[in-house]
């Protein structure tokens, strides 16, 4: 028995009264809007979604239906547009050195990528790799960087094996270079040299594979991790596992790349020359170490000034390199560079700065170690404080030499033999030697004195 159309419509109306259907609108229902955007996590390809929105067959649609569908398409494209905006904002924040805000924007990129492409898509894994790199380079947080990098690794490796598009493969390889570099440097910061070297080798292999996809084997410029960054990291990881020759080879390669791109007077070379000098010192090749440090010192003078903190640090390292050679002909030169470093630190940072005091301490130790107490005693401090010999007497034989400005604040001096009297006048320490007498100003106690009966 067949029902008429009017009877069917009547039954349908009764059911709708019993269970009314609520049709929300995007403009005034925020909860549904949120759920709608989350629904984009489904793995339906974009072209299939378009076919569902625009069916090829069927009757002609009214103008209102067309506008409604256009509105729906705008809502679906919103996360993708937001993702592009967030990526641009991240780049701008990094350029402006606003690291915390840039890292927060990277988190937003991960969320929008998950909504737009789905959690198992390589673009979502790429966003996670970028977030891991951000935690490492922007925030200096290796533990968080490792966690996010590990969560993205399997997805990227899976897509790398099954993708057929060269364009996608290039992006996936670039993400893998960034991911393994992040893991390697994070392990290195946590003093795990073997794990660092293992991951950085994987980054190097992916970098090589990526270069082969480009004509001429030239590394693309759009990568977050440059070839120079990877080479330097491999050198440091090799040094951490005591493979000195390999570390030196990586550093020499990095120096060659930097000179080819930026010239031989760039600040990037200073740190590399200092690390190469460290390797040569471990190999007991002191002359070569001195040569590297002289190059670093020369670059600092040309880029900065002779009284800059950078030049002062280079002078200290050069002085120590001369002293480590153990040759008598280097002693006078070492003393000159010690004095230059102290003078530069005092001029640039002030006499009471921590780096100034540490340079003075190194100089005092060197003078006393080489039996030059008479030189130390005849060299007054430029700020009117203690000279090296006076400090040695104040701290006692064999004691750790520490500048008086750090040790004699609210402390009682305990001298052992023929001690000087130390008197605090404002911010300066004056020393007067009184043979045969010992006089130390006691620290006043807050407890009341006992009353004698």
Short mmCIF file of C-alpha atoms in Angstrom, two decimals:
data_model
loop_
_atom_site.label_atom_id
_atom_site.label_comp_id
_atom_site.label_asym_id
_atom_site.label_seq_id
_atom_site.Cartn_x
_atom_site.Cartn_y
_atom_site.Cartn_z
CA UNK A 1 0.00 0.00 0.00
CA UNK A 2 1.46 3.36 -1.02
CA UNK A 3 1.00 6.50 1.02
CA UNK A 4 0.22 9.76 -0.60
CA UNK A 5 2.69 12.60 -0.52
CA UNK A 6 0.47 14.63 1.83
CA UNK A 7 0.30 11.79 4.36
CA UNK A 8 4.11 11.39 4.37
CA UNK A 9 4.58 15.11 4.88
CA UNK A 10 2.11 15.10 7.80
CA UNK A 11 3.97 12.28 9.58
CA UNK A 12 7.31 14.08 9.06
CA UNK A 13 5.92 17.28 10.61
CA UNK A 14 4.77 15.37 13.72
CA UNK A 15 8.25 13.86 14.15
CA UNK A 16 9.88 17.26 13.80
CA UNK A 17 7.59 18.67 16.52
CA UNK A 18 8.60 15.81 18.81
CA UNK A 19 12.35 16.28 18.10
CA UNK A 20 12.99 19.84 16.90
CA UNK A 21 16.22 20.41 14.97
CA UNK A 22 18.40 23.35 16.01
CA UNK A 23 20.27 24.98 13.16
CA UNK A 24 22.95 27.28 14.58
CA UNK A 25 24.36 30.29 12.78
CA UNK A 26 28.08 31.01 12.54
CA UNK A 27 27.65 34.64 13.50
CA UNK A 28 26.02 34.16 16.91
CA UNK A 29 26.98 30.64 18.07
CA UNK A 30 30.59 30.58 19.20
CA UNK A 31 30.49 27.05 20.57
CA UNK A 32 29.31 25.61 17.28
CA UNK A 33 31.81 27.76 15.46
CA UNK A 34 34.60 26.23 17.56
CA UNK A 35 33.37 22.71 16.93
CA UNK A 36 32.99 23.49 13.24
CA UNK A 37 36.62 24.48 12.96
CA UNK A 38 37.72 21.40 14.88
CA UNK A 39 35.81 19.26 12.39
CA UNK A 40 38.33 20.27 9.76
CA UNK A 41 40.71 17.72 11.30
CA UNK A 42 39.08 15.03 9.16
CA UNK A 43 41.35 13.60 6.51
CA UNK A 44 39.09 14.40 3.54
CA UNK A 45 41.20 15.87 0.73
CA UNK A 46 40.50 19.43 -0.28
CA UNK A 47 39.22 18.52 -3.77
CA UNK A 48 36.69 16.07 -2.28
CA UNK A 49 35.44 18.74 0.12
CA UNK A 50 34.94 21.05 -2.85
CA UNK A 51 32.93 18.40 -4.71
CA UNK A 52 30.67 17.93 -1.69
CA UNK A 53 30.06 21.66 -1.45
CA UNK A 54 29.50 22.01 -5.20
CA UNK A 55 27.75 18.86 -6.49
CA UNK A 56 27.91 18.47 -10.24
CA UNK A 57 24.35 17.21 -10.60
CA UNK A 58 20.98 18.22 -9.20
CA UNK A 59 18.53 21.03 -9.67
CA UNK A 60 19.45 24.69 -9.94
CA UNK A 61 20.09 26.48 -6.65
CA UNK A 62 18.58 29.70 -5.48
CA UNK A 63 20.61 32.82 -4.82
CA UNK A 64 20.18 32.41 -1.05
CA UNK A 65 21.56 28.86 -1.16
CA UNK A 66 24.57 30.03 -3.14
CA UNK A 67 25.32 32.79 -0.60
CA UNK A 68 24.98 30.32 2.27
CA UNK A 69 27.48 27.95 0.68
CA UNK A 70 29.92 30.78 0.00
CA UNK A 71 29.65 31.72 3.67
CA UNK A 72 30.41 28.13 4.65
CA UNK A 73 33.48 28.07 2.40
CA UNK A 74 34.72 31.28 4.05
CA UNK A 75 34.41 29.61 7.47
CA UNK A 76 36.33 26.55 6.26
CA UNK A 77 39.15 28.65 4.81
CA UNK A 78 39.48 30.67 8.01
CA UNK A 79 41.99 28.36 9.78
CA UNK A 80 44.18 28.24 6.67
CA UNK A 81 44.18 32.04 6.41
CA UNK A 82 44.90 32.37 10.12
CA UNK A 83 47.81 29.94 9.71
CA UNK A 84 49.39 32.05 6.98
CA UNK A 85 48.97 35.18 9.09
CA UNK A 86 50.46 33.47 12.13
CA UNK A 87 53.50 32.29 10.13
CA UNK A 88 54.12 35.83 8.88
CA UNK A 89 53.74 37.22 12.39
CA UNK A 90 56.22 34.67 13.73
CA UNK A 91 58.86 35.74 11.20
CA UNK A 92 58.33 39.39 12.12
CA UNK A 93 58.58 38.73 15.86
CA UNK A 94 61.82 36.78 15.39
CA UNK A 95 63.21 39.66 13.34
CA UNK A 96 62.34 42.06 16.16
CA UNK A 97 64.04 39.78 18.75
CA UNK A 98 60.74 39.21 20.60
CA UNK A 99 61.56 35.59 21.32
CA UNK A 100 58.86 34.73 23.86
CA UNK A 101 56.07 36.14 21.71
CA UNK A 102 57.49 34.39 18.64
CA UNK A 103 57.49 31.08 20.48
CA UNK A 104 53.85 31.60 21.48
CA UNK A 105 53.00 32.27 17.84
CA UNK A 106 54.70 29.01 16.86
CA UNK A 107 52.38 27.20 19.26
CA UNK A 108 49.43 28.85 17.51
CA UNK A 109 50.81 27.65 14.17
CA UNK A 110 50.81 24.05 15.45
CA UNK A 111 47.17 24.32 16.56
CA UNK A 112 46.04 25.86 13.27
CA UNK A 113 48.00 23.27 11.26
CA UNK A 114 46.31 20.49 13.21
CA UNK A 115 42.89 22.00 12.48
CA UNK A 116 43.64 22.64 8.81
CA UNK A 117 45.50 19.49 7.77
CA UNK A 118 44.93 16.91 10.51
CA UNK A 119 47.24 15.56 13.19
CA UNK A 120 48.84 12.90 10.97
CA UNK A 121 49.67 15.24 8.07
CA UNK A 122 53.27 16.15 7.36
CA UNK A 123 52.49 19.86 7.51
CA UNK A 124 51.36 19.44 11.11
CA UNK A 125 54.60 17.57 11.85
CA UNK A 126 56.50 20.37 10.11
CA UNK A 127 54.87 22.91 12.43
CA UNK A 128 55.87 20.78 15.43
CA UNK A 129 59.46 20.64 14.19
CA UNK A 130 59.46 24.45 13.88
CA UNK A 131 58.11 24.73 17.42
CA UNK A 132 60.86 22.43 18.69
CA UNK A 133 63.47 24.54 16.90
CA UNK A 134 61.91 27.64 18.46
CA UNK A 135 62.12 26.22 21.97
CA UNK A 136 65.82 25.53 21.34
CA UNK A 137 66.93 28.73 19.60
CA UNK A 138 64.47 31.30 20.96
CA UNK A 139 63.99 30.10 24.52
CA UNK A 140 67.03 27.88 25.19
CA UNK A 141 64.88 25.02 26.51
CA UNK A 142 66.39 21.74 25.24
CA UNK A 143 64.01 19.42 27.13
CA UNK A 144 60.89 20.94 25.56
CA UNK A 145 62.61 21.02 22.17
CA UNK A 146 63.39 17.30 22.33
CA UNK A 147 59.83 16.43 23.32
CA UNK A 148 58.21 18.21 20.35
CA UNK A 149 60.85 17.01 17.90
CA UNK A 150 60.34 13.38 18.87
CA UNK A 151 56.56 13.70 18.46
CA UNK A 152 57.01 14.96 14.89
CA UNK A 153 59.71 12.51 13.77
CA UNK A 154 57.63 9.42 12.92
CA UNK A 155 55.08 11.38 10.89
CA UNK A 156 57.75 13.07 8.79
CA UNK A 157 59.60 9.81 8.15
CA UNK A 158 56.36 8.09 7.09
CA UNK A 159 55.43 10.83 4.63
CA UNK A 160 59.00 10.99 3.30
CA UNK A 161 58.79 7.34 2.27
CA UNK A 162 55.43 7.52 0.50
CA UNK A 163 55.33 10.97 -1.11
CA UNK A 164 55.88 11.22 -4.86
CA UNK A 165 55.87 14.99 -5.24
CA UNK A 166 59.33 16.58 -5.42
CA UNK A 167 57.97 19.79 -3.92
CA UNK A 168 56.57 17.99 -0.88
CA UNK A 169 59.71 15.90 -0.52
CA UNK A 170 61.87 19.04 -0.42
CA UNK A 171 59.76 20.53 2.36
CA UNK A 172 59.75 17.26 4.32
CA UNK A 173 63.54 16.93 4.00
CA UNK A 174 63.96 20.52 5.17
CA UNK A 175 61.77 19.77 8.19
CA UNK A 176 63.84 16.64 8.95
CA UNK A 177 67.08 18.65 8.81
CA UNK A 178 65.60 21.10 11.31
CA UNK A 179 64.25 18.27 13.49
CA UNK A 180 67.51 16.28 13.72
CA UNK A 181 69.53 19.48 14.19
CA UNK A 182 67.26 20.42 17.09
CA UNK A 183 67.63 16.98 18.68
CA UNK A 184 71.40 17.05 18.22
CA UNK A 185 71.97 20.48 19.74
CA UNK A 186 69.50 19.74 22.57
CA UNK A 187 71.46 16.60 23.48
CA UNK A 188 74.70 18.59 23.24
CA UNK A 189 73.39 21.23 25.66
CA UNK A 190 72.58 18.42 28.09
CA UNK A 191 76.17 17.08 27.82
CA UNK A 192 75.27 13.93 25.86
CA UNK A 193 77.87 14.05 23.11
CA UNK A 194 77.21 10.67 21.49
CA UNK A 195 73.47 11.20 21.13
CA UNK A 196 74.14 14.70 19.79
CA UNK A 197 76.59 13.46 17.16
CA UNK A 198 74.25 10.62 16.15
CA UNK A 199 71.31 12.99 15.46
CA UNK A 200 73.47 15.62 13.77
CA UNK A 201 74.80 12.97 11.39
CA UNK A 202 71.18 12.23 10.39
CA UNK A 203 70.64 15.93 9.79
CA UNK A 204 73.75 15.97 7.60
CA UNK A 205 72.49 13.02 5.52
CA UNK A 206 69.09 14.66 5.00
CA UNK A 207 70.83 17.91 4.06
CA UNK A 208 72.87 16.04 1.44
CA UNK A 209 69.73 14.38 0.05
CA UNK A 210 67.99 17.74 -0.07
CA UNK A 211 70.86 19.33 -1.98
CA UNK A 212 70.70 16.56 -4.56
CA UNK A 213 67.07 17.46 -5.33
CA UNK A 214 68.18 20.96 -6.28
CA UNK A 215 70.10 21.54 -9.46
CA UNK A 216 73.82 21.91 -8.93
CA UNK A 217 73.64 20.52 -5.41
CA UNK A 218 73.33 23.98 -3.87
CA UNK A 219 71.73 24.20 -0.44
CA UNK A 220 68.46 26.21 -0.58
CA UNK A 221 68.43 29.58 1.19
CA UNK A 222 64.98 29.21 2.71
CA UNK A 223 66.04 26.62 5.27
CA UNK A 224 65.83 27.45 8.97
CA UNK A 225 69.09 25.53 9.58
CA UNK A 226 71.93 26.64 7.34
CA UNK A 227 74.79 24.42 6.26
CA UNK A 228 77.12 26.53 8.38
CA UNK A 229 74.99 25.99 11.51
CA UNK A 230 74.97 22.24 10.96
CA UNK A 231 78.73 22.09 10.33
CA UNK A 232 79.51 24.06 13.50
CA UNK A 233 77.19 21.84 15.55
CA UNK A 234 78.89 18.72 14.18
CA UNK A 235 82.26 20.18 15.13
CA UNK A 236 81.13 20.84 18.69
CA UNK A 237 79.60 17.37 19.01
CA UNK A 238 82.84 15.83 17.72
CA UNK A 239 84.77 17.84 20.31
CA UNK A 240 82.39 16.61 23.02
CA UNK A 241 83.23 12.98 22.20
CA UNK A 242 86.98 13.84 22.00
CA UNK A 243 87.34 13.30 18.26
CA UNK A 244 89.67 16.26 17.90
CA UNK A 245 90.78 15.80 14.30
CA UNK A 246 87.19 15.42 13.11
CA UNK A 247 86.08 18.45 15.12
CA UNK A 248 88.88 20.56 13.64
CA UNK A 249 87.92 19.44 10.12
CA UNK A 250 84.30 20.53 10.67
CA UNK A 251 85.38 23.90 12.08
CA UNK A 252 87.76 24.50 9.16
CA UNK A 253 84.92 23.73 6.74
CA UNK A 254 82.64 26.18 8.58
CA UNK A 255 85.34 28.87 8.47
CA UNK A 256 85.71 28.34 4.72
CA UNK A 257 81.95 28.68 4.18
CA UNK A 258 81.76 31.87 6.26
CA UNK A 259 84.73 33.51 4.50
CA UNK A 260 83.22 32.62 1.12
CA UNK A 261 79.87 34.23 1.99
CA UNK A 262 80.69 37.03 4.47
CA UNK A 263 84.42 37.69 4.15
CA UNK A 264 87.25 37.26 6.63
CA UNK A 265 86.24 40.12 8.95
CA UNK A 266 82.93 38.93 10.35
CA UNK A 267 82.10 38.31 14.00
CA UNK A 268 80.97 34.76 13.17
CA UNK A 269 84.64 33.81 12.82
CA UNK A 270 85.64 34.94 16.31
CA UNK A 271 83.96 32.09 18.20
CA UNK A 272 85.13 29.54 15.65
CA UNK A 273 88.75 30.64 15.90
CA UNK A 274 88.53 30.45 19.70
CA UNK A 275 87.10 26.92 19.56
CA UNK A 276 89.76 25.85 17.07
CA UNK A 277 92.40 27.25 19.44
CA UNK A 278 90.91 25.14 22.22
CA UNK A 279 91.33 22.02 20.08
CA UNK A 280 94.95 22.90 19.29
CA UNK A 281 95.64 23.40 22.99
CA UNK A 282 94.24 19.94 23.72
CA UNK A 283 96.58 18.63 21.02
CA UNK A 284 99.42 20.60 22.69
CA UNK A 285 99.97 22.58 19.51
CA UNK A 286 100.30 25.92 21.31
CA UNK A 287 101.79 27.92 18.44
CA UNK A 288 98.80 27.14 16.21
CA UNK A 289 96.41 27.95 19.07
CA UNK A 290 98.09 31.34 19.50
CA UNK A 291 97.77 31.98 15.77
CA UNK A 292 94.00 31.31 15.81
CA UNK A 293 93.52 33.57 18.83
CA UNK A 294 95.54 36.34 17.20
CA UNK A 295 93.15 36.18 14.25
CA UNK A 296 90.15 36.42 16.60
CA UNK A 297 91.78 39.36 18.43
CA UNK A 298 92.47 41.16 15.16
CA UNK A 299 88.84 40.77 14.04
CA UNK A 300 87.55 42.14 17.38
CA UNK A 301 89.76 45.23 17.05
CA UNK A 302 88.61 45.87 13.49
CA UNK A 303 84.89 45.34 14.19
CA UNK A 304 84.71 46.89 17.65
CA UNK A 305 87.28 49.01 19.51
CA UNK A 306 90.39 48.20 21.49
CA UNK A 307 88.52 48.88 24.74
CA UNK A 308 85.41 46.84 23.94
CA UNK A 309 84.34 43.80 26.00
CA UNK A 310 84.82 41.58 22.94
CA UNK A 311 88.43 42.71 22.49
CA UNK A 312 89.05 42.37 26.23
CA UNK A 313 87.85 38.76 26.19
CA UNK A 314 90.04 37.99 23.16
CA UNK A 315 93.03 39.54 24.98
CA UNK A 316 92.46 37.34 28.05
CA UNK A 317 92.30 34.18 25.95
CA UNK A 318 95.42 35.22 24.07
CA UNK A 319 97.28 35.88 27.33
CA UNK A 320 96.30 32.46 28.66
CA UNK A 321 97.40 30.82 25.42
CA UNK A 322 100.84 32.40 25.76
CA UNK A 323 101.11 31.20 29.37
CA UNK A 324 100.07 27.64 28.44
CA UNK A 325 102.96 27.36 25.99
CA UNK A 326 105.36 27.35 28.96
CA UNK A 327 108.05 29.12 26.93
CA UNK A 328 110.03 31.90 28.58
CA UNK A 329 109.87 34.05 25.44
CA UNK A 330 106.08 34.20 25.78
CA UNK A 331 105.93 35.44 29.40
CA UNK A 332 106.38 39.14 28.64
CA UNK A 333 103.80 38.99 25.84
CA UNK A 334 101.32 37.25 28.14
CA UNK A 335 101.71 40.01 30.73
CA UNK A 336 101.07 42.67 28.08
CA UNK A 337 97.80 41.02 26.99
CA UNK A 338 96.67 40.55 30.60
CA UNK A 339 97.15 44.27 31.24
CA UNK A 340 95.39 45.15 27.97
CA UNK A 341 92.39 43.01 28.87
CA UNK A 342 92.07 44.53 32.36
CA UNK A 343 92.35 48.03 30.94
CA UNK A 344 89.71 47.32 28.28
CA UNK A 345 87.30 45.77 30.79
CA UNK A 346 87.71 48.66 33.24
CA UNK A 347 87.09 51.23 30.51
CA UNK A 348 84.16 49.44 28.90
CA UNK A 349 82.39 47.89 31.91
CA UNK A 350 83.80 49.62 34.97
CA UNK A 351 86.26 48.56 37.69
CA UNK A 352 83.69 46.66 39.76
CA UNK A 353 82.17 44.61 36.94
CA UNK A 354 82.36 40.85 37.34
CA UNK A 355 84.33 40.33 34.11
CA UNK A 356 86.83 43.00 35.13
CA UNK A 357 87.37 41.34 38.50
CA UNK A 358 87.77 37.91 36.92
CA UNK A 359 90.44 39.26 34.54
CA UNK A 360 92.28 40.83 37.49
CA UNK A 361 92.07 37.52 39.36
CA UNK A 362 93.58 35.63 36.41
CA UNK A 363 96.41 38.16 36.23
CA UNK A 364 97.10 37.91 39.99
CA UNK A 365 97.23 34.14 39.85
CA UNK A 366 99.60 34.21 36.93
CA UNK A 367 101.94 36.72 38.63
CA UNK A 368 102.11 34.72 41.85
CA UNK A 369 102.48 31.41 40.01
CA UNK A 370 105.51 32.81 38.17
CA UNK A 371 107.05 34.24 41.35
CA UNK A 372 106.46 37.87 40.43
CA UNK A 373 105.22 39.16 43.78
CA UNK A 374 107.46 42.21 43.49
CA UNK A 375 105.84 43.07 40.15
CA UNK A 376 102.39 42.53 41.61
CA UNK A 377 103.20 44.76 44.59
CA UNK A 378 104.53 47.55 42.41
CA UNK A 379 101.49 47.54 40.10
CA UNK A 380 98.73 49.61 41.75
CA UNK A 381 95.14 49.00 40.77
CA UNK A 382 93.74 51.62 38.46
CA UNK A 383 90.66 52.14 40.61
CA UNK A 384 92.68 52.89 43.74
CA UNK A 385 92.06 49.47 45.27
CA UNK A 386 94.44 46.71 46.23
CA UNK A 387 97.43 45.87 44.09
CA UNK A 388 98.17 42.21 43.28
CA UNK A 389 100.69 41.69 46.11
CA UNK A 390 98.44 43.35 48.67
CA UNK A 391 95.58 41.11 47.64
CA UNK A 392 97.80 38.04 47.94
CA UNK A 393 98.72 39.03 51.50
CA UNK A 394 95.10 39.82 52.38
CA UNK A 395 93.81 36.47 51.25
CA UNK A 396 96.62 34.41 52.73
CA UNK A 397 99.07 31.99 51.09
CA UNK A 398 97.46 29.24 49.07
CA UNK A 399 94.00 30.79 49.27
CA UNK A 400 91.75 31.23 46.27
CA UNK A 401 92.49 34.70 44.99
CA UNK A 402 89.27 36.63 44.79
CA UNK A 403 88.95 40.41 44.33
CA UNK A 404 88.44 42.21 47.65
CA UNK A 405 85.30 43.93 46.47
CA UNK A 406 83.63 40.51 46.46
CA UNK A 407 85.17 38.93 49.58
CA UNK A 408 85.36 41.72 52.14
CA UNK A 409 81.74 42.89 52.23
CA UNK A 410 80.24 42.45 55.70
CA UNK A 411 82.90 39.85 56.54
CA UNK A 412 85.58 39.79 59.22
CA UNK A 413 89.10 39.36 57.88
CA UNK A 414 91.04 36.53 59.51
CA UNK A 415 94.75 37.00 58.87
CA UNK A 416 97.42 34.47 59.80
CA UNK A 417 100.87 35.98 59.57
CA UNK A 418 101.99 39.59 59.56
CA UNK A 419 98.48 40.65 58.50
CA UNK A 420 97.61 44.12 57.25
CA UNK A 421 94.85 46.24 58.64
CA UNK A 422 91.95 46.57 56.24
CA UNK A 423 89.77 49.59 56.55
CA UNK A 424 86.63 50.16 54.48
CA UNK A 425 86.23 53.72 53.29
CA UNK A 426 83.14 54.12 51.16
CA UNK A 427 83.66 51.81 48.19
CA UNK A 428 87.47 51.65 48.36
CA UNK A 429 89.78 49.45 50.43
CA UNK A 430 92.87 51.14 51.83
CA UNK A 431 95.69 49.04 53.22
CA UNK A 432 98.11 50.12 55.89
CA UNK A 433 100.74 47.71 57.10
CA UNK A 434 101.60 47.85 60.79
CA UNK A 435 104.44 45.43 61.69
CA UNK A 436 104.08 43.58 64.93
CA UNK A 437 100.45 44.42 65.50
CA UNK A 438 97.26 42.71 64.61
CA UNK A 439 94.15 44.77 64.48
CA UNK A 440 90.86 43.68 62.94
CA UNK A 441 87.62 45.58 63.46
CA UNK A 442 85.14 43.09 64.90
CA UNK A 443 81.66 42.73 63.56
CA UNK A 444 79.16 44.19 65.97
CA UNK A 445 76.78 41.69 67.47
CA UNK A 446 73.09 42.37 67.83
CA UNK A 447 72.82 40.45 71.11
CA UNK A 448 72.98 42.53 74.32
CA UNK A 449 76.03 42.32 76.57
CA UNK A 450 75.56 40.52 79.88
CA UNK A 451 75.05 42.78 82.89
CA UNK A 452 77.64 42.30 85.61
CA UNK A 453 76.26 42.17 89.07
#
